[in-house]
Short mmCIF file of C-alpha atoms in Angstrom, two decimals:
data_model
loop_
_atom_site.label_atom_id
_atom_site.label_comp_id
_atom_site.label_asym_id
_atom_site.label_seq_id
_atom_site.Cartn_x
_atom_site.Cartn_y
_atom_site.Cartn_z
CA MET V 1 0.12 0.05 0.02
CA ASN V 2 1.38 3.44 -1.14
CA THR V 3 1.07 6.16 1.46
CA GLY V 4 1.90 9.84 1.26
CA SER V 5 5.19 9.17 3.37
CA ASP V 6 6.32 6.40 0.86
CA ILE V 7 8.42 8.67 -1.03
CA SER V 8 11.94 7.61 -2.05
CA SER V 9 14.71 8.62 0.34
CA SER V 10 17.10 8.96 -2.68
CA ARG V 11 15.02 11.12 -4.83
CA ILE V 12 12.51 14.13 -3.63
CA GLY V 13 10.67 15.70 -6.47
CA GLY V 14 13.27 14.90 -8.90
CA GLU V 15 16.33 15.97 -6.92
CA SER V 16 18.79 13.76 -4.83
CA ALA V 17 18.51 13.54 -1.10
CA GLU V 18 21.13 15.48 0.66
CA ASP V 19 23.65 13.74 2.45
CA TRP V 20 22.88 15.93 5.98
CA TRP V 21 19.18 14.99 5.63
CA VAL V 22 17.71 12.82 8.29
CA PHE V 23 14.14 13.29 7.52
CA ARG V 24 13.62 11.41 4.08
CA GLY V 25 17.52 11.01 3.86
CA ALA V 26 20.22 8.44 4.66
CA SER V 27 21.78 10.20 7.64
CA ASP V 28 21.23 9.13 11.26
CA LEU V 29 19.65 11.55 13.91
CA PRO V 30 22.71 13.48 15.12
CA GLU V 31 23.61 14.88 18.58
CA PRO V 32 22.07 17.99 19.50
CA PRO V 33 23.57 21.40 19.42
CA PRO V 34 25.25 22.16 22.81
CA TRP V 35 22.72 25.00 23.77
CA ARG V 36 19.87 22.46 23.09
CA LEU V 37 20.99 19.85 25.84
CA PHE V 38 18.28 19.47 28.47
CA PRO V 39 18.87 18.96 32.21
CA ALA V 40 19.57 14.97 32.11
CA SER V 41 21.90 15.47 29.17
CA ARG V 42 23.70 18.58 30.84
CA ARG V 43 24.70 16.56 33.68
CA ARG V 44 26.60 14.22 31.45
CA ARG V 45 28.81 17.17 30.11
CA ARG V 46 30.71 20.10 31.20
CA GLU V 47 28.67 23.29 31.21
CA GLN V 48 29.76 25.86 28.59
CA ARG V 49 31.19 29.12 30.20
CA TYR V 50 29.01 32.02 29.81
CA LEU V 51 30.47 34.74 28.03
CA MET V 52 30.28 38.36 29.86
CA SER V 53 32.65 41.29 29.95
CA ALA V 54 34.59 42.40 33.25
CA ASN V 55 31.92 45.22 33.80
CA GLU V 56 28.99 42.41 33.50
CA VAL V 57 30.61 40.27 35.86
CA GLY V 58 30.97 43.14 38.28
CA VAL V 59 27.33 44.01 38.01
CA VAL V 60 26.27 40.41 38.87
CA ASN V 61 28.73 40.26 41.88
CA ALA V 62 26.99 43.54 43.18
CA ALA V 63 23.68 42.10 43.12
CA LEU V 64 25.10 39.11 44.91
CA HIS V 65 26.59 40.95 47.70
CA LEU V 66 23.57 43.50 47.99
CA ARG V 67 21.27 40.41 48.30
CA ARG V 68 19.24 42.28 45.63
CA PRO V 69 17.29 40.89 42.59
CA LEU V 70 19.48 41.29 39.24
CA LEU V 71 17.14 42.76 36.67
CA VAL V 72 18.39 41.78 33.22
CA THR V 73 17.39 43.65 29.98
CA GLY V 74 18.19 43.27 26.37
CA ARG V 75 16.60 42.22 23.09
CA PRO V 76 15.76 38.56 22.45
CA GLY V 77 18.65 36.19 22.16
CA THR V 78 21.15 38.18 24.01
CA GLY V 79 21.61 35.57 26.78
CA LYS V 80 19.52 36.92 29.55
CA SER V 81 17.84 33.64 30.78
CA SER V 82 21.10 31.76 30.27
CA LEU V 83 22.85 33.99 32.93
CA ALA V 84 20.83 32.56 35.67
CA ARG V 85 21.99 29.00 34.87
CA ALA V 86 25.67 30.16 34.48
CA ILE V 87 25.36 31.61 38.11
CA ALA V 88 23.96 28.40 39.40
CA GLU V 89 26.67 26.37 37.91
CA ASP V 90 29.32 28.61 38.90
CA LEU V 91 28.27 28.75 42.33
CA GLY V 92 27.22 24.76 42.54
CA LEU V 93 23.70 26.04 43.54
CA GLY V 94 21.87 23.14 41.56
CA GLU V 95 19.29 23.37 39.35
CA VAL V 96 17.60 26.76 38.58
CA LEU V 97 14.01 27.22 39.63
CA ARG V 98 12.13 28.86 36.77
CA TRP V 99 9.02 31.12 36.75
CA SER V 100 7.95 31.95 33.07
CA VAL V 101 5.70 35.18 33.31
CA ASN V 102 2.88 35.95 30.97
CA SER V 103 -0.11 38.37 31.16
CA ARG V 104 -2.21 36.13 33.17
CA SER V 105 0.39 35.35 35.84
CA THR V 106 -0.34 36.08 39.57
CA LEU V 107 1.96 36.24 42.61
CA ALA V 108 -0.05 33.33 43.84
CA ASP V 109 1.22 31.22 40.88
CA ALA V 110 4.83 31.57 42.02
CA LEU V 111 4.23 31.18 45.92
CA TYR V 112 2.17 27.86 46.25
CA ARG V 113 -0.80 25.92 44.63
CA TYR V 114 -3.20 24.13 46.81
CA ASP V 115 -5.37 21.08 45.25
CA ALA V 116 -8.36 21.46 47.31
CA VAL V 117 -10.60 19.59 44.85
CA GLY V 118 -8.14 16.64 44.86
CA ARG V 119 -8.11 16.54 48.97
CA LEU V 120 -11.55 16.76 49.02
CA ARG V 121 -12.01 13.81 46.34
CA GLU V 122 -9.52 11.76 48.34
CA ALA V 123 -11.35 12.14 51.73
CA SER V 124 -14.51 11.21 50.19
CA LEU V 125 -13.09 8.01 48.41
CA ARG V 126 -11.29 7.23 51.88
CA ARG V 127 -14.86 7.47 53.65
CA GLU V 128 -16.46 5.37 51.04
CA ARG V 129 -13.97 2.65 51.62
CA GLU V 130 -13.94 2.88 55.18
CA SER V 131 -17.76 2.70 55.27
CA ALA V 132 -17.79 -0.52 53.04
CA ARG V 133 -15.30 -2.26 55.36
CA THR V 134 -17.32 -1.33 58.36
CA SER V 135 -20.61 -2.76 56.79
CA ALA V 136 -18.95 -5.86 55.79
CA GLY V 137 -17.61 -6.87 59.18
CA ALA V 138 -20.65 -5.47 61.25
CA SER V 139 -22.62 -8.71 61.02
CA ALA V 140 -19.59 -11.16 61.87
CA ARG V 141 -18.55 -9.12 65.20
CA GLY V 142 -19.91 -8.15 68.32
CA SER V 143 -20.75 -4.82 69.17
CA ALA V 144 -17.65 -4.35 71.25
CA ASN V 145 -15.12 -5.27 68.42
CA ARG V 146 -17.33 -3.14 66.07
CA LEU V 147 -17.16 -0.37 68.35
CA ASN V 148 -13.16 -0.60 68.47
CA ARG V 149 -12.93 -0.77 64.72
CA LEU V 150 -14.86 2.45 64.40
CA ARG V 151 -12.71 4.13 66.93
CA ARG V 152 -9.47 3.12 65.28
CA LEU V 153 -10.89 4.20 61.69
CA ALA V 154 -11.85 7.47 63.13
CA ALA V 155 -8.65 7.94 64.58
CA GLY V 156 -6.65 6.99 61.20
CA HIS V 157 -9.05 9.05 59.20
CA SER V 158 -8.34 12.30 61.05
CA VAL V 159 -4.56 11.83 61.16
CA ARG V 160 -4.46 11.12 57.32
CA GLU V 161 -7.02 13.98 56.57
CA SER V 162 -4.85 16.52 58.38
CA ASP V 163 -1.98 15.75 56.11
CA ILE V 164 -2.76 18.81 54.03
CA GLY V 165 0.89 18.82 52.72
CA ASP V 166 0.09 16.12 50.32
CA TYR V 167 -2.09 18.72 48.43
CA LEU V 168 -0.06 21.88 48.73
CA ARG V 169 3.11 22.62 46.58
CA LEU V 170 5.08 25.49 46.85
CA GLY V 171 5.76 27.49 43.47
CA PRO V 172 9.11 28.54 42.11
CA LEU V 173 9.39 31.76 44.34
CA GLY V 174 7.90 29.70 47.24
CA THR V 175 10.69 26.95 46.86
CA ALA V 176 13.19 29.48 46.33
CA LEU V 177 12.25 31.43 49.79
CA ALA V 178 11.77 28.01 51.66
CA ALA V 179 15.17 26.66 50.96
CA ALA V 180 17.09 25.54 54.21
CA GLU V 181 20.24 24.13 52.94
CA GLY V 182 21.40 27.23 51.27
CA PRO V 183 20.36 29.64 48.59
CA ARG V 184 18.74 28.71 45.22
CA VAL V 185 18.62 30.42 41.92
CA LEU V 186 15.13 32.02 40.88
CA LEU V 187 14.88 32.94 37.18
CA ILE V 188 11.66 34.94 36.50
CA ASP V 189 11.61 35.26 33.09
CA GLU V 190 10.15 38.03 30.70
CA LEU V 191 8.49 39.90 33.53
CA ASP V 192 7.70 42.80 31.20
CA LYS V 193 4.90 40.55 29.96
CA ALA V 194 3.27 40.54 33.50
CA ASP V 195 0.22 42.52 34.84
CA ILE V 196 1.10 46.05 35.64
CA ASP V 197 0.56 45.14 39.42
CA LEU V 198 2.74 42.30 39.34
CA PRO V 199 6.34 43.85 39.75
CA ASN V 200 5.12 45.65 42.95
CA ASP V 201 3.33 42.48 44.51
CA LEU V 202 6.49 40.90 44.00
CA LEU V 203 8.54 43.39 45.49
CA VAL V 204 6.73 43.11 48.70
CA VAL V 205 7.44 39.31 49.03
CA LEU V 206 11.20 40.01 48.29
CA GLU V 207 11.38 42.67 50.53
CA GLU V 208 9.92 40.89 53.67
CA GLY V 209 11.28 37.50 52.62
CA GLU V 210 8.28 35.45 53.92
CA PHE V 211 4.55 34.90 53.08
CA GLU V 212 1.58 33.38 54.75
CA ILE V 213 -0.25 30.12 53.54
CA PRO V 214 -3.75 30.64 54.76
CA GLU V 215 -4.87 27.04 54.44
CA LEU V 216 -1.96 26.01 56.77
CA ALA V 217 -2.41 29.11 59.21
CA ARG V 218 -5.99 28.04 59.81
CA LEU V 219 -4.78 24.50 61.19
CA PRO V 220 -5.37 23.49 64.76
CA GLU V 221 -2.50 24.37 67.23
CA HIS V 222 -1.12 20.59 67.41
CA GLN V 223 -1.09 20.89 63.47
CA GLN V 224 1.00 23.77 63.01
CA SER V 225 4.25 22.14 61.55
CA THR V 226 3.83 20.82 58.22
CA ASP V 227 5.83 19.45 55.38
CA VAL V 228 4.67 20.57 51.91
CA LEU V 229 5.96 19.83 48.39
CA VAL V 230 8.45 21.81 46.50
CA THR V 231 8.78 22.54 43.10
CA GLY V 232 10.78 20.24 40.97
CA GLY V 233 10.15 16.78 42.52
CA ARG V 234 9.13 15.05 45.93
CA ASP V 235 11.00 16.74 48.43
CA ARG V 236 9.26 18.60 51.35
CA ALA V 237 10.07 21.93 52.98
CA ARG V 238 9.04 22.51 56.73
CA VAL V 239 6.42 25.23 57.31
CA GLU V 240 5.50 26.44 60.63
CA ARG V 241 2.36 28.03 61.63
CA GLY V 242 1.54 28.76 58.02
CA MET V 243 4.47 30.93 57.38
CA VAL V 244 7.28 30.57 54.83
CA SER V 245 10.12 32.48 56.22
CA CYS V 246 13.41 32.84 54.13
CA ALA V 247 16.62 31.76 55.76
CA HIS V 248 18.96 32.06 52.54
CA PHE V 249 17.74 34.91 50.21
CA PRO V 250 17.53 33.56 46.86
CA ILE V 251 19.62 34.90 43.86
CA VAL V 252 16.97 36.28 41.80
CA VAL V 253 17.37 37.02 38.20
CA MET V 254 14.68 38.75 36.41
CA THR V 255 14.56 39.26 32.72
CA SER V 256 12.93 41.99 30.61
CA ASN V 257 12.86 42.51 26.82
CA GLY V 258 12.49 46.10 27.30
CA GLU V 259 8.78 46.15 26.22
CA ARG V 260 7.54 48.16 29.28
CA ASP V 261 8.92 50.57 32.10
CA PHE V 262 8.73 49.53 35.59
CA PRO V 263 7.78 51.46 38.61
CA PRO V 264 10.52 53.50 40.31
CA ALA V 265 10.11 51.94 43.63
CA PHE V 266 10.68 48.47 41.98
CA LEU V 267 13.70 49.53 40.03
CA ARG V 268 15.35 51.26 42.95
CA ARG V 269 15.33 47.71 44.55
CA CYS V 270 16.82 46.05 41.74
CA VAL V 271 20.59 46.00 40.30
CA ARG V 272 19.92 46.46 36.71
CA LEU V 273 22.06 44.70 33.76
CA ASP V 274 21.73 45.84 30.26
CA LEU V 275 23.12 43.42 27.89
CA PRO V 276 23.96 45.10 24.35
CA ASP V 277 23.50 43.65 21.24
CA PRO V 278 26.74 41.39 20.36
CA ASP V 279 29.17 43.01 18.05
CA GLU V 280 31.26 41.03 15.49
CA GLY V 281 33.86 40.28 18.29
CA ARG V 282 31.45 38.78 20.76
CA LEU V 283 29.54 36.93 17.85
CA ARG V 284 32.85 35.15 16.92
CA ASP V 285 33.34 34.67 20.64
CA ILE V 286 30.06 32.90 21.02
CA VAL V 287 30.65 30.82 17.94
CA ARG V 288 34.03 29.59 19.14
CA GLN V 289 32.64 28.92 22.63
CA ASN V 290 29.60 26.71 21.48
CA LEU V 291 30.81 25.17 18.40
CA GLY V 292 34.90 25.23 18.58
CA GLU V 293 37.47 27.20 16.51
CA GLU V 294 37.07 25.07 13.41
CA ALA V 295 33.39 26.09 13.07
CA LEU V 296 34.46 29.83 13.34
CA ALA V 297 36.67 29.49 10.40
CA ASP V 298 33.87 28.60 8.15
CA ALA V 299 31.52 31.12 9.91
CA ASP V 300 32.81 34.48 8.36
CA ASP V 301 30.04 34.83 5.73
CA LEU V 302 27.10 34.01 8.13
CA ILE V 303 28.32 36.40 10.91
CA GLU V 304 28.38 39.17 8.13
CA THR V 305 24.75 38.19 7.12
CA PHE V 306 23.69 37.97 10.60
CA LEU V 307 25.01 41.64 11.45
CA GLY V 308 23.49 43.29 8.33
CA ARG V 309 20.14 41.69 9.12
CA ALA V 310 20.43 42.44 12.70
CA ALA V 311 21.15 46.16 12.02
CA VAL V 312 17.27 46.70 10.49
CA GLN V 313 15.32 43.58 12.20
CA THR V 314 15.44 41.63 15.49
CA LEU V 315 17.31 38.50 15.46
CA ALA V 316 18.90 36.19 18.44
CA THR V 317 22.17 35.04 18.89
CA ASP V 318 21.09 31.45 18.79
CA GLN V 319 19.71 32.03 15.12
CA LEU V 320 23.47 32.39 14.13
CA LEU V 321 24.71 29.55 16.06
CA ALA V 322 21.94 27.27 14.15
CA ALA V 323 23.11 28.52 11.06
CA VAL V 324 26.75 27.63 11.73
CA HIS V 325 25.75 24.08 13.08
CA LEU V 326 23.74 23.38 10.18
CA ARG V 327 26.71 24.14 7.82
CA LEU V 328 28.94 21.95 10.04
CA SER V 329 26.13 19.12 9.46
CA GLY V 330 26.79 19.76 5.76
CA ALA V 331 23.49 21.96 4.85
CA ASP V 332 24.00 24.10 1.92
CA LEU V 333 23.16 27.34 3.24
CA GLY V 334 23.81 29.33 0.03
CA GLN V 335 20.08 28.59 -0.43
CA ASP V 336 18.20 31.56 0.42
CA GLU V 337 15.22 29.76 1.50
CA LEU V 338 17.03 27.38 4.04
CA LEU V 339 18.82 30.35 5.43
CA ASN V 340 15.91 32.63 5.87
CA ALA V 341 13.94 29.86 7.54
CA VAL V 342 16.85 29.61 10.02
CA MET V 343 17.62 33.49 10.46
CA HIS V 344 14.13 34.85 10.15
CA ARG V 345 13.03 38.01 11.79
CA LEU V 346 11.50 37.87 15.17
CA ASP V 347 9.71 40.83 15.12
CA GLU V 348 6.77 40.24 12.80
CA ALA V 349 4.69 36.94 12.63
CA PHE V 350 4.74 36.18 8.90
CA PRO V 351 7.91 37.73 7.12
CA SER V 352 7.36 39.08 3.55
#
């Protein structure tokens, strides 16, 4: 049976398949580019060193010494988000906690989530199971045994139902503030996409270093110590009397594409780092760092093309890296259609 996908891998539309093709070609799926490695893959490889000037390193250190959030601004693709991972890697602070902000984000999203419906459903199912077991055994036991069983079930039910920590998980910001062993790195990505009030709401929590979880604060006195889940796994953090209090102020990296202004009170409490668009020297360093000296030797025309386009439209540095990586894989970037697909402008939805 012939389907739409039954097309010869050696000839496509009358033309021979190219050597670098994986889809409808003979090539095997290659290793991903270095900047497309995910956490499990990155742990098996040495992290690439983040390229920064001495002045930029100084600004980062100022934020660390002052325990202030670092507000990183710059156009897309200048490496704002990667800086958080570079700090965590350099200081040995583990995986970065990430909060990707959009127009619907609220501070509560970053602090904690309480699954009240799940807890109610579990309690209801548990009562049904206990009722069925009690009914099945009632006729076979005397009234004394039945009474003892009901008492034990009631005691077990109350203990399990009070374990609200199974249904409450701290968000990225809440997890960062609750860290007990040492500071965590928190990336608040694209803060300029947030609702107008979110920066000030965020400022209050970062200034006070604590927040309340009302669902825990309302518990009886003997249940005022609760272990709740944290972001990124099944680990738990101890919460006392419903308050999450910061022992180690997190290293907070907030990114902005410069699409809006922030309130002066917010800016006053941040250390600001502006990442400029990379010039030819920085681009060459980036290519060398990510793909090696041999790749740089064959990238002069692509760097020149990137700089020419970036002067009149929005491009990201990783688009240049993608183009160089494809050339190393054997792609013919002399084909305008292929180059345009990789190095397309980012400031319009449908390029003409």
